[in-house]
Structures are given as C-alpha cells and as structure tokens.
mmCIF file of N, CA and C in Angstrom:
data_model
loop_
_atom_site.group_PDB
_atom_site.id
_atom_site.type_symbol
_atom_site.label_atom_id
_atom_site.label_comp_id
_atom_site.label_asym_id
_atom_site.label_seq_id
_atom_site.Cartn_x
_atom_site.Cartn_y
_atom_site.Cartn_z
ATOM 1 N N MET A 1 0.864 -1.193 -0.039
ATOM 2 C CA MET A 1 -0.042 0.022 0.066
ATOM 3 C C MET A 1 0.933 1.055 0.004
ATOM 4 N N LYS A 2 0.539 2.280 -0.819
ATOM 5 C CA LYS A 2 1.223 3.419 -0.928
ATOM 6 C C LYS A 2 1.079 4.260 0.288
ATOM 7 N N LYS A 3 2.161 4.894 0.824
ATOM 8 C CA LYS A 3 1.905 5.785 1.729
ATOM 9 C C LYS A 3 1.314 7.219 1.157
ATOM 10 N N LYS A 4 0.310 7.493 2.029
ATOM 11 C CA LYS A 4 -0.461 8.980 1.699
ATOM 12 C C LYS A 4 0.663 10.150 1.722
ATOM 13 N N LYS A 5 0.689 10.783 0.889
ATOM 14 C CA LYS A 5 1.448 12.144 0.765
ATOM 15 C C LYS A 5 0.743 13.286 1.439
ATOM 16 N N HIS A 6 1.724 13.916 2.173
ATOM 17 C CA HIS A 6 1.195 15.249 2.846
ATOM 18 C C HIS A 6 1.524 16.542 2.472
ATOM 19 N N ILE A 7 0.639 17.344 2.108
ATOM 20 C CA ILE A 7 1.238 18.759 1.448
ATOM 21 C C ILE A 7 0.669 19.863 2.486
ATOM 22 N N LEU A 8 1.778 20.691 2.634
ATOM 23 C CA LEU A 8 1.617 21.908 3.333
ATOM 24 C C LEU A 8 1.150 23.057 2.399
ATOM 25 N N LEU A 9 0.081 23.607 2.698
ATOM 26 C CA LEU A 9 -0.442 24.740 1.878
ATOM 27 C C LEU A 9 -0.432 25.941 2.666
ATOM 28 N N ILE A 10 0.114 27.066 2.164
ATOM 29 C CA ILE A 10 0.286 28.493 2.584
ATOM 30 C C ILE A 10 -0.273 29.376 1.851
ATOM 31 N N GLU A 11 -1.759 29.816 1.993
ATOM 32 C CA GLU A 11 -2.372 30.846 0.980
ATOM 33 C C GLU A 11 -3.270 31.604 1.849
ATOM 34 N N ASP A 12 -3.037 32.876 1.738
ATOM 35 C CA ASP A 12 -3.913 33.753 2.436
ATOM 36 C C ASP A 12 -5.460 34.057 1.826
ATOM 37 N N GLU A 13 -5.652 33.686 0.591
ATOM 38 C CA GLU A 13 -7.029 34.014 0.225
ATOM 39 C C GLU A 13 -7.878 32.761 0.650
ATOM 40 N N THR A 14 -8.886 33.074 1.424
ATOM 41 C CA THR A 14 -9.496 32.051 1.925
ATOM 42 C C THR A 14 -10.310 31.151 0.828
ATOM 43 N N ASP A 15 -10.889 31.816 -0.020
ATOM 44 C CA ASP A 15 -11.465 30.856 -1.196
ATOM 45 C C ASP A 15 -10.493 29.912 -1.895
ATOM 46 N N THR A 16 -9.482 30.545 -2.210
ATOM 47 C CA THR A 16 -8.381 29.668 -2.915
ATOM 48 C C THR A 16 -7.752 28.758 -1.850
ATOM 49 N N ARG A 17 -7.386 28.975 -0.742
ATOM 50 C CA ARG A 17 -6.944 27.873 0.303
ATOM 51 C C ARG A 17 -8.042 26.795 0.366
ATOM 52 N N GLN A 18 -9.213 27.437 0.416
ATOM 53 C CA GLN A 18 -10.248 26.164 0.761
ATOM 54 C C GLN A 18 -10.388 25.325 -0.611
ATOM 55 N N ALA A 19 -10.363 25.907 -1.827
ATOM 56 C CA ALA A 19 -10.480 25.139 -3.022
ATOM 57 C C ALA A 19 -9.390 24.234 -3.247
ATOM 58 N N ILE A 20 -8.058 24.692 -3.046
ATOM 59 C CA ILE A 20 -7.019 23.721 -3.102
ATOM 60 C C ILE A 20 -7.100 22.661 -2.037
ATOM 61 N N THR A 21 -7.204 22.974 -0.966
ATOM 62 C CA THR A 21 -7.253 21.909 0.193
ATOM 63 C C THR A 21 -8.260 21.041 -0.314
ATOM 64 N N GLU A 22 -9.450 21.258 -0.782
ATOM 65 C CA GLU A 22 -10.591 20.307 -0.935
ATOM 66 C C GLU A 22 -10.141 19.508 -2.262
ATOM 67 N N PHE A 23 -9.526 20.358 -3.334
ATOM 68 C CA PHE A 23 -8.911 19.520 -4.523
ATOM 69 C C PHE A 23 -7.954 18.428 -4.042
ATOM 70 N N LEU A 24 -6.800 18.864 -3.248
ATOM 71 C CA LEU A 24 -5.895 17.902 -2.828
ATOM 72 C C LEU A 24 -6.451 16.828 -1.999
ATOM 73 N N ARG A 25 -7.391 16.827 -1.208
ATOM 74 C CA ARG A 25 -7.950 15.898 -0.371
ATOM 75 C C ARG A 25 -8.773 14.831 -1.327
ATOM 76 N N ALA A 26 -9.443 15.433 -2.390
ATOM 77 C CA ALA A 26 -10.100 14.566 -3.363
ATOM 78 C C ALA A 26 -9.155 13.879 -4.190
ATOM 79 N N MET A 27 -7.988 14.359 -4.290
ATOM 80 C CA MET A 27 -6.877 13.601 -5.292
ATOM 81 C C MET A 27 -6.164 12.541 -4.318
ATOM 82 N N GLY A 28 -6.530 12.357 -2.989
ATOM 83 C CA GLY A 28 -6.104 11.514 -2.226
ATOM 84 C C GLY A 28 -4.875 11.802 -1.225
ATOM 85 N N TYR A 29 -4.673 13.280 -1.262
ATOM 86 C CA TYR A 29 -3.604 13.815 -0.506
ATOM 87 C C TYR A 29 -3.833 14.143 0.812
ATOM 88 N N GLY A 30 -3.092 14.177 1.801
ATOM 89 C CA GLY A 30 -3.188 14.753 2.939
ATOM 90 C C GLY A 30 -2.878 16.151 2.854
ATOM 91 N N CYS A 31 -3.774 17.263 3.516
ATOM 92 C CA CYS A 31 -3.552 18.675 3.275
ATOM 93 C C CYS A 31 -3.566 19.508 4.640
ATOM 94 N N VAL A 32 -2.470 20.113 5.014
ATOM 95 C CA VAL A 32 -2.677 20.991 6.214
ATOM 96 C C VAL A 32 -2.572 22.402 5.665
ATOM 97 N N ALA A 33 -3.292 23.192 5.780
ATOM 98 C CA ALA A 33 -3.441 24.726 5.416
ATOM 99 C C ALA A 33 -3.347 25.796 6.411
ATOM 100 N N PHE A 34 -2.389 26.692 5.941
ATOM 101 C CA PHE A 34 -2.346 27.958 6.779
ATOM 102 C C PHE A 34 -2.691 29.246 6.087
ATOM 103 N N ALA A 35 -2.905 30.256 6.711
ATOM 104 C CA ALA A 35 -3.448 31.514 5.989
ATOM 105 C C ALA A 35 -2.311 32.649 5.970
ATOM 106 N N SER A 36 -1.067 32.357 6.790
ATOM 107 C CA SER A 36 -0.023 33.179 6.823
ATOM 108 C C SER A 36 1.246 32.398 7.091
ATOM 109 N N GLY A 37 2.329 33.221 6.878
ATOM 110 C CA GLY A 37 3.748 32.630 7.246
ATOM 111 C C GLY A 37 3.955 32.648 8.667
ATOM 112 N N GLN A 38 3.470 33.597 9.301
ATOM 113 C CA GLN A 38 3.651 33.590 10.979
ATOM 114 C C GLN A 38 2.769 32.142 11.421
ATOM 115 N N GLU A 39 1.832 32.176 10.974
ATOM 116 C CA GLU A 39 0.795 31.070 11.414
ATOM 117 C C GLU A 39 1.464 29.616 11.306
ATOM 118 N N VAL A 40 2.103 29.444 9.878
ATOM 119 C CA VAL A 40 2.516 28.286 9.683
ATOM 120 C C VAL A 40 4.014 27.944 10.489
ATOM 121 N N LEU A 41 4.795 28.883 10.653
ATOM 122 C CA LEU A 41 5.897 28.970 11.257
ATOM 123 C C LEU A 41 5.758 28.780 12.797
ATOM 124 N N LYS A 42 4.589 29.044 13.281
ATOM 125 C CA LYS A 42 4.327 28.920 14.802
ATOM 126 C C LYS A 42 3.608 27.399 14.936
ATOM 127 N N CYS A 43 3.083 26.890 13.941
ATOM 128 C CA CYS A 43 2.276 25.583 14.154
ATOM 129 C C CYS A 43 2.822 24.560 13.360
ATOM 130 N N PHE A 44 3.795 24.593 12.460
ATOM 131 C CA PHE A 44 4.242 23.601 11.751
ATOM 132 C C PHE A 44 4.993 22.527 12.264
ATOM 133 N N LYS A 45 4.595 21.244 11.757
ATOM 134 C CA LYS A 45 5.165 20.090 12.438
ATOM 135 C C LYS A 45 5.622 19.189 11.325
ATOM 136 N N PRO A 46 6.841 19.177 11.066
ATOM 137 C CA PRO A 46 7.478 18.410 10.039
ATOM 138 C C PRO A 46 7.391 16.893 10.497
ATOM 139 N N PRO A 47 7.516 16.064 9.471
ATOM 140 C CA PRO A 47 7.792 16.171 8.063
ATOM 141 C C PRO A 47 6.441 16.284 7.209
ATOM 142 N N VAL A 48 6.527 16.933 5.948
ATOM 143 C CA VAL A 48 5.492 16.967 5.023
ATOM 144 C C VAL A 48 6.277 16.596 3.657
ATOM 145 N N ASP A 49 5.415 16.208 2.643
ATOM 146 C CA ASP A 49 6.118 15.824 1.497
ATOM 147 C C ASP A 49 6.375 16.912 0.592
ATOM 148 N N LEU A 50 5.657 18.116 0.606
ATOM 149 C CA LEU A 50 5.604 19.001 -0.308
ATOM 150 C C LEU A 50 4.878 20.260 0.371
ATOM 151 N N ALA A 51 5.435 21.492 -0.149
ATOM 152 C CA ALA A 51 4.729 22.810 0.363
ATOM 153 C C ALA A 51 4.451 23.526 -0.929
ATOM 154 N N ILE A 52 3.128 24.035 -0.986
ATOM 155 C CA ILE A 52 2.549 24.962 -1.938
ATOM 156 C C ILE A 52 2.395 26.140 -1.242
ATOM 157 N N ILE A 53 3.169 27.387 -1.608
ATOM 158 C CA ILE A 53 3.419 28.629 -0.951
ATOM 159 C C ILE A 53 2.978 29.771 -1.835
ATOM 160 N N ASP A 54 2.060 30.436 -1.548
ATOM 161 C CA ASP A 54 1.701 31.808 -2.107
ATOM 162 C C ASP A 54 2.627 32.882 -1.925
ATOM 163 N N MET A 55 3.098 33.561 -3.059
ATOM 164 C CA MET A 55 4.160 34.598 -2.907
ATOM 165 C C MET A 55 3.789 35.633 -2.167
ATOM 166 N N ASN A 56 2.636 36.216 -2.271
ATOM 167 C CA ASN A 56 2.500 37.435 -1.657
ATOM 168 C C ASN A 56 1.481 37.130 -0.365
ATOM 169 N N LEU A 57 2.209 36.891 0.733
ATOM 170 C CA LEU A 57 1.326 36.820 1.811
ATOM 171 C C LEU A 57 1.501 37.865 2.871
ATOM 172 N N PRO A 58 0.484 38.313 3.760
ATOM 173 C CA PRO A 58 0.663 39.381 4.565
ATOM 174 C C PRO A 58 1.941 39.118 5.591
ATOM 175 N N GLN A 59 2.627 40.273 5.814
ATOM 176 C CA GLN A 59 3.654 40.503 6.628
ATOM 177 C C GLN A 59 5.024 39.710 6.362
ATOM 178 N N MET A 60 4.890 38.731 5.614
ATOM 179 C CA MET A 60 6.216 37.838 5.134
ATOM 180 C C MET A 60 5.843 37.049 3.888
ATOM 181 N N ASN A 61 6.709 37.417 2.909
ATOM 182 C CA ASN A 61 6.537 36.895 1.579
ATOM 183 C C ASN A 61 6.901 35.272 1.536
ATOM 184 N N GLY A 62 6.447 34.633 0.293
ATOM 185 C CA GLY A 62 6.553 33.346 0.318
ATOM 186 C C GLY A 62 8.073 32.820 0.262
ATOM 187 N N PHE A 63 8.959 33.767 -0.212
ATOM 188 C CA PHE A 63 10.342 33.331 -0.146
ATOM 189 C C PHE A 63 10.838 33.272 1.222
ATOM 190 N N ASP A 64 10.426 34.355 2.086
ATOM 191 C CA ASP A 64 11.002 34.105 3.497
ATOM 192 C C ASP A 64 10.475 33.117 4.234
ATOM 193 N N VAL A 65 9.166 32.680 3.759
ATOM 194 C CA VAL A 65 8.444 31.621 4.772
ATOM 195 C C VAL A 65 9.252 30.124 4.152
ATOM 196 N N TYR A 66 9.393 30.155 2.927
ATOM 197 C CA TYR A 66 10.249 28.840 2.441
ATOM 198 C C TYR A 66 11.480 28.812 3.227
ATOM 199 N N GLU A 67 12.351 29.906 3.236
ATOM 200 C CA GLU A 67 13.601 29.872 3.797
ATOM 201 C C GLU A 67 13.626 29.506 5.194
ATOM 202 N N LYS A 68 12.483 29.726 5.898
ATOM 203 C CA LYS A 68 12.282 29.602 7.373
ATOM 204 C C LYS A 68 11.860 28.108 7.539
ATOM 205 N N LEU A 69 11.125 27.685 6.673
ATOM 206 C CA LEU A 69 10.570 26.115 6.655
ATOM 207 C C LEU A 69 11.680 25.147 6.488
ATOM 208 N N LEU A 70 12.670 25.629 5.649
ATOM 209 C CA LEU A 70 13.865 24.974 5.255
ATOM 210 C C LEU A 70 14.778 24.646 6.360
ATOM 211 N N LYS A 71 14.647 25.434 7.288
ATOM 212 C CA LYS A 71 15.355 25.354 8.645
ATOM 213 C C LYS A 71 14.697 24.486 9.471
ATOM 214 N N GLN A 72 13.479 23.960 9.315
ATOM 215 C CA GLN A 72 12.938 22.994 10.192
ATOM 216 C C GLN A 72 12.752 21.719 9.475
ATOM 217 N N GLN A 73 12.901 21.801 8.050
ATOM 218 C CA GLN A 73 12.835 20.494 7.426
ATOM 219 C C GLN A 73 13.652 20.665 5.980
ATOM 220 N N THR A 74 14.857 20.306 5.976
ATOM 221 C CA THR A 74 15.885 20.599 4.934
ATOM 222 C C THR A 74 15.561 20.321 3.703
ATOM 223 N N HIS A 75 15.055 18.995 3.508
ATOM 224 C CA HIS A 75 14.610 18.880 2.066
ATOM 225 C C HIS A 75 13.026 18.870 1.991
ATOM 226 N N LEU A 76 12.617 19.816 1.650
ATOM 227 C CA LEU A 76 11.305 20.119 1.472
ATOM 228 C C LEU A 76 11.078 20.826 0.111
ATOM 229 N N PRO A 77 10.554 19.900 -0.868
ATOM 230 C CA PRO A 77 10.278 20.690 -2.282
ATOM 231 C C PRO A 77 9.008 21.553 -2.129
ATOM 232 N N ALA A 78 9.023 22.427 -2.914
ATOM 233 C CA ALA A 78 8.012 23.576 -2.763
ATOM 234 C C ALA A 78 7.784 24.110 -4.195
ATOM 235 N N ILE A 79 6.333 24.354 -4.120
ATOM 236 C CA ILE A 79 5.767 24.963 -5.542
ATOM 237 C C ILE A 79 5.466 26.413 -5.109
ATOM 238 N N MET A 80 5.593 27.396 -5.720
ATOM 239 C CA MET A 80 5.144 28.663 -5.390
ATOM 240 C C MET A 80 4.006 28.929 -6.480
ATOM 241 N N VAL A 81 3.117 29.683 -5.879
ATOM 242 C CA VAL A 81 1.938 30.223 -6.704
ATOM 243 C C VAL A 81 1.750 31.533 -6.466
ATOM 244 N N THR A 82 1.405 32.330 -7.662
ATOM 245 C CA THR A 82 1.454 33.934 -7.545
ATOM 246 C C THR A 82 0.552 34.403 -8.850
ATOM 247 N N ALA A 83 -0.167 35.364 -8.415
ATOM 248 C CA ALA A 83 -0.902 36.249 -9.278
ATOM 249 C C ALA A 83 0.255 37.254 -9.941
ATOM 250 N N PHE A 84 1.230 37.487 -9.333
ATOM 251 C CA PHE A 84 2.083 38.540 -9.844
ATOM 252 C C PHE A 84 3.390 38.111 -10.495
ATOM 253 N N GLY A 85 3.498 36.926 -11.021
ATOM 254 C CA GLY A 85 4.669 36.412 -11.586
ATOM 255 C C GLY A 85 5.157 37.188 -12.909
ATOM 256 N N ASN A 86 6.832 37.377 -12.797
ATOM 257 C CA ASN A 86 7.236 37.883 -13.923
ATOM 258 C C ASN A 86 8.524 37.143 -13.901
ATOM 259 N N TYR A 87 9.595 37.656 -14.755
ATOM 260 C CA TYR A 87 10.645 36.785 -15.049
ATOM 261 C C TYR A 87 11.572 36.923 -13.700
ATOM 262 N N GLN A 88 11.502 38.120 -13.143
ATOM 263 C CA GLN A 88 12.146 38.187 -11.981
ATOM 264 C C GLN A 88 11.871 37.298 -10.733
ATOM 265 N N THR A 89 10.430 37.166 -10.657
ATOM 266 C CA THR A 89 9.954 36.179 -9.585
ATOM 267 C C THR A 89 10.400 34.802 -10.087
ATOM 268 N N TRP A 90 10.265 34.472 -11.357
ATOM 269 C CA TRP A 90 10.711 33.129 -11.636
ATOM 270 C C TRP A 90 12.230 32.833 -11.439
ATOM 271 N N GLY A 91 12.932 33.732 -11.776
ATOM 272 C CA GLY A 91 14.450 33.624 -11.416
ATOM 273 C C GLY A 91 14.800 33.588 -9.919
ATOM 274 N N LYS A 92 14.073 34.445 -9.111
ATOM 275 C CA LYS A 92 14.227 34.346 -7.688
ATOM 276 C C LYS A 92 13.837 33.021 -7.107
ATOM 277 N N SER A 93 12.743 32.453 -7.719
ATOM 278 C CA SER A 93 12.230 31.214 -7.174
ATOM 279 C C SER A 93 13.090 30.075 -7.439
ATOM 280 N N VAL A 94 13.942 30.094 -8.485
ATOM 281 C CA VAL A 94 14.931 29.131 -8.883
ATOM 282 C C VAL A 94 16.031 29.261 -7.721
ATOM 283 N N ASP A 95 16.418 30.581 -7.608
ATOM 284 C CA ASP A 95 17.354 30.949 -6.758
ATOM 285 C C ASP A 95 17.207 30.192 -5.289
ATOM 286 N N TYR A 96 15.857 30.515 -4.903
ATOM 287 C CA TYR A 96 15.539 29.854 -3.608
ATOM 288 C C TYR A 96 15.304 28.388 -3.476
ATOM 289 N N GLY A 97 15.138 27.563 -4.656
ATOM 290 C CA GLY A 97 14.982 26.297 -4.692
ATOM 291 C C GLY A 97 13.760 25.901 -4.729
ATOM 292 N N PHE A 98 12.727 26.721 -5.361
ATOM 293 C CA PHE A 98 11.452 26.220 -5.621
ATOM 294 C C PHE A 98 11.430 25.253 -6.692
ATOM 295 N N PHE A 99 10.592 24.115 -6.746
ATOM 296 C CA PHE A 99 10.511 23.160 -7.669
ATOM 297 C C PHE A 99 9.922 23.878 -8.986
ATOM 298 N N ASP A 100 8.862 24.681 -8.773
ATOM 299 C CA ASP A 100 8.305 25.435 -10.037
ATOM 300 C C ASP A 100 7.435 26.555 -9.419
ATOM 301 N N ILE A 101 6.909 27.402 -10.237
ATOM 302 C CA ILE A 101 6.139 28.532 -10.032
ATOM 303 C C ILE A 101 4.687 28.365 -10.856
ATOM 304 N N ILE A 102 3.739 28.572 -10.195
ATOM 305 C CA ILE A 102 2.478 28.529 -10.903
ATOM 306 C C ILE A 102 1.662 29.853 -10.862
ATOM 307 N N SER A 103 1.426 30.517 -12.140
ATOM 308 C CA SER A 103 0.563 31.777 -12.027
ATOM 309 C C SER A 103 -0.929 31.485 -11.645
ATOM 310 N N LYS A 104 -1.323 32.539 -10.936
ATOM 311 C CA LYS A 104 -2.740 32.477 -10.631
ATOM 312 C C LYS A 104 -3.622 33.218 -11.797
ATOM 313 N N PRO A 105 -4.777 32.977 -12.177
ATOM 314 C CA PRO A 105 -5.305 31.775 -11.764
ATOM 315 C C PRO A 105 -4.936 30.596 -12.451
ATOM 316 N N PHE A 106 -4.904 29.305 -11.841
ATOM 317 C CA PHE A 106 -4.359 28.156 -12.549
ATOM 318 C C PHE A 106 -5.387 27.082 -12.602
ATOM 319 N N ASP A 107 -5.125 26.286 -13.435
ATOM 320 C CA ASP A 107 -5.987 25.047 -13.740
ATOM 321 C C ASP A 107 -5.577 23.937 -12.797
ATOM 322 N N PHE A 108 -6.495 23.431 -12.211
ATOM 323 C CA PHE A 108 -6.326 22.274 -11.120
ATOM 324 C C PHE A 108 -5.400 21.150 -11.792
ATOM 325 N N ASP A 109 -5.814 20.920 -12.951
ATOM 326 C CA ASP A 109 -5.020 19.817 -13.646
ATOM 327 C C ASP A 109 -3.534 20.161 -13.783
ATOM 328 N N GLU A 110 -3.287 21.459 -14.170
ATOM 329 C CA GLU A 110 -1.805 21.840 -14.226
ATOM 330 C C GLU A 110 -1.153 21.725 -12.791
ATOM 331 N N LEU A 111 -1.793 22.066 -11.856
ATOM 332 C CA LEU A 111 -1.309 21.948 -10.523
ATOM 333 C C LEU A 111 -0.915 20.593 -9.913
ATOM 334 N N LEU A 112 -2.039 19.705 -10.396
ATOM 335 C CA LEU A 112 -1.849 18.250 -10.020
ATOM 336 C C LEU A 112 -0.569 17.669 -10.675
ATOM 337 N N VAL A 113 -0.243 18.107 -11.927
ATOM 338 C CA VAL A 113 0.780 17.531 -12.783
ATOM 339 C C VAL A 113 2.156 18.183 -12.162
ATOM 340 N N VAL A 114 2.114 19.498 -11.593
ATOM 341 C CA VAL A 114 3.554 19.981 -11.194
ATOM 342 C C VAL A 114 3.754 19.248 -9.864
ATOM 343 N N ILE A 115 2.654 18.939 -8.930
ATOM 344 C CA ILE A 115 2.778 18.396 -7.624
ATOM 345 C C ILE A 115 3.257 16.963 -7.887
ATOM 346 N N GLU A 116 2.613 16.143 -8.777
ATOM 347 C CA GLU A 116 3.041 14.820 -9.136
ATOM 348 C C GLU A 116 4.626 14.901 -9.633
ATOM 349 N N ARG A 117 5.107 15.634 -10.195
ATOM 350 C CA ARG A 117 6.419 15.681 -10.832
ATOM 351 C C ARG A 117 7.226 16.011 -9.658
ATOM 352 N N ALA A 118 6.970 16.955 -8.889
ATOM 353 C CA ALA A 118 7.896 17.380 -7.719
ATOM 354 C C ALA A 118 8.024 16.339 -6.757
ATOM 355 N N LEU A 119 6.964 15.598 -6.343
ATOM 356 C CA LEU A 119 6.916 14.406 -5.480
ATOM 357 C C LEU A 119 7.657 13.163 -6.201
ATOM 358 N N LYS A 120 7.509 13.134 -7.444
ATOM 359 C CA LYS A 120 8.363 11.941 -8.084
ATOM 360 C C LYS A 120 9.834 12.239 -8.028
ATOM 361 N N LEU A 121 10.215 13.472 -8.165
ATOM 362 C CA LEU A 121 11.680 13.829 -8.345
ATOM 363 C C LEU A 121 12.159 13.910 -6.963
ATOM 364 N N HIS A 122 11.503 14.207 -5.766
ATOM 365 C CA HIS A 122 12.015 14.290 -4.433
ATOM 366 C C HIS A 122 12.039 12.786 -3.996
ATOM 367 N N ALA A 123 11.419 11.809 -4.558
ATOM 368 C CA ALA A 123 11.363 10.647 -4.014
ATOM 369 C C ALA A 123 12.636 9.772 -4.532
ATOM 370 N N THR A 124 13.066 10.488 -5.808
ATOM 371 C CA THR A 124 14.429 9.843 -6.353
ATOM 372 C C THR A 124 15.576 10.489 -5.943
ATOM 373 N N THR A 125 15.416 11.669 -5.492
ATOM 374 C CA THR A 125 16.764 12.454 -5.137
ATOM 375 C C THR A 125 16.627 12.791 -3.459
ATOM 376 N N GLY A 126 15.488 12.628 -2.951
ATOM 377 C CA GLY A 126 15.317 13.125 -1.487
ATOM 378 C C GLY A 126 15.995 14.037 -0.946
#
C-alpha cells in the first residue's frame, strides 16, 4: 500500500485556500493549510512531502516563509503560486530552490501535474 503524501499549503486568500485543500484531499493527498507565514511557522510540524506557498502573504512573503521552513525540514520541495509572476519572480524562485512556480489563476489539472512531478523527483533525489 502506498503511503499517503502530505502537502503543506500556505495561502492567504480564503476561497483559494479552501478550493486547493478540497482538491488535494479529493486527489488522495493529506493537506494542512495555513493563512499566513507567521501561522505556519508557529504551528508547522515536519515532516511533510511538499509545500505549496503563495508568494504574496501578509507580513512575510513566500520566499521568506520557505527559507524559514527549510530550517525546520531541510529537504522540502515547494511550489510557489502567484498572481504577480514575472521573470524576476521566476528567477528568484529558482535561486531559492522552488521546484516550480504557477501563475494564478491556474488550472487544477496543471497544479496536479506539477505536484506529481515534484513528488516523483523528490522521491528519487530526497
């Protein structure tokens, strides 16, 4: 039996957070969701298999959140989602070690493909 994969979601937009959480659970993933960087850093209990992080969070951006999460779980693949993506954002996300970046609004099928690729790569490189 395959172990259920657990995904950490940090998204401040309530409707988006709920939609992604419901989608992930419908696809068979465990999902724990937080609305802010401060909230996740206070409550996060490693390990998880993947993080999905919104770039524009209140008080702390997605880059800063990911950097702090990596101090708690060194090998944590992450996907950034943003409504404000540009070439600088893409370049910075690579520098920070994000697996991929997805622009909002996104298609859930696209998100699923990126999640599966990230999990597969992480399983082989860990």
